[in-house]
């Protein structure tokens, strides 16, 4: 293995360790070392999202054992050590990550569907999901497979990089739902980080009109700044009626990113005949929708998990060209020692956090 001898790699590091639901502690932990095809990264920033709250609360499947596991899956940093046979990146390179790295041997991985790896969580068979099935980026150092790292250009900041993974989620969904949206009218439900990055992506990919639906005025206003042609405050206006008034015959594509249980049916009611529905959110409980209406109107339904299809690379390219803005979505920064407070702020929406990050 090749190490960066300009900065000595310590034996231990500070890391957040999950001890149980609602119990996360910052402690000393051995610095991981990269194996073949892996890279050790000195983490500079790690974002926090709804998935982290599910992991923190004990509601995420296949979480590693309590007392050892470090979450965090939206991280960036600098390469400090290379595992055997790694030549795709160099020591000192700034990198961001794609959280999911499939086993590379199951049928889904061979077909490029590595976020649906059938060996999910099976480290022995090669699967890795940083911060979900293996240790992640709420630590001073993290190891990741080199194939799921992306060298960052100089004009993309660390805070931008946190949102690159988020943007990859929206781009993967668009890719799966057909990709070609030039001239289409698109509705995005949910002005969270995924929704706001997806709004930008849709405009950059040629959507004629993008309609953003949500309930928080500050986030809707940010969506307008980022390119949404129409914003609809669903707390004061019937969003289905508003979309129908704008579109006349319904939207060509409706993207549900909010995870609210009422919004899937709203998406069905907003889409036009022959249109498309895309769901990229997780929901806290089963949802209901009029599936007969979907079939009757020949609506195509797509779902995606995470940021697959090599779409983090595409998101990074758009960011390099100045076509995706991520840094301005980072509203709160915390030190690692304050991670429990950061999680509370995100859960309680204290101070209206849009994207909170742990800064090293």
Coordinates of N, CA, C and O in Angstrom, one line a residue, residues 265 268-269 272-274 290-299:
X265 N -50.5 9.8 -4.0 CA -51.8 10.0 -4.7 C -51.9 11.4 -5.4 O -52.4 11.5 -6.5
X268 N -50.2 11.0 -8.7 CA -51.1 10.3 -9.6 C -52.1 11.3 -10.2 O -52.4 11.3 -11.4
X269 N -52.6 12.2 -9.4 CA -53.6 13.2 -9.9 C -53.0 14.3 -10.7 O -53.7 15.0 -11.4
X272 N -50.3 13.7 -16.5 CA -51.2 13.6 -17.6 C -51.3 12.2 -18.2 O -50.5 11.3 -17.8
X273 N -52.2 12.0 -19.1 CA -52.4 10.7 -19.8 C -51.1 10.3 -20.5 O -50.5 11.2 -21.2
X274 N -50.6 9.1 -20.4 CA -49.4 8.7 -21.0 C -48.1 9.3 -20.4 O -47.0 9.1 -20.9
X290 N -54.4 5.3 -6.2 CA -55.4 4.8 -7.1 C -54.6 4.1 -8.3 O -54.4 4.8 -9.3
X291 N -54.3 2.9 -8.2 CA -53.5 2.2 -9.2 C -54.3 2.0 -10.5 O -53.8 2.0 -11.6
X292 N -55.6 1.9 -10.3 CA -56.5 1.7 -11.5 C -56.4 3.0 -12.4 O -56.4 2.9 -13.6
X293 N -56.4 4.1 -11.7 CA -56.2 5.4 -12.5 C -54.9 5.4 -13.3 O -54.9 5.9 -14.4
X294 N -53.9 4.9 -12.6 CA -52.6 4.8 -13.3 C -52.6 4.0 -14.5 O -52.2 4.3 -15.6
X295 N -53.2 2.8 -14.4 CA -53.3 1.9 -15.5 C -54.3 2.4 -16.6 O -54.0 2.4 -17.8
X296 N -55.4 2.9 -16.2 CA -56.4 3.4 -17.1 C -55.9 4.6 -18.0 O -56.2 4.7 -19.2
X297 N -55.0 5.4 -17.4 CA -54.4 6.5 -18.2 C -53.1 6.2 -18.8 O -52.4 7.1 -19.3
X298 N -52.7 4.9 -18.7 CA -51.4 4.5 -19.3 C -50.2 5.3 -18.8 O -49.3 5.7 -19.6
X299 N -50.1 5.4 -17.5 CA -49.0 6.1 -16.9 C -47.9 5.1 -16.5 O -48.2 4.1 -16.0

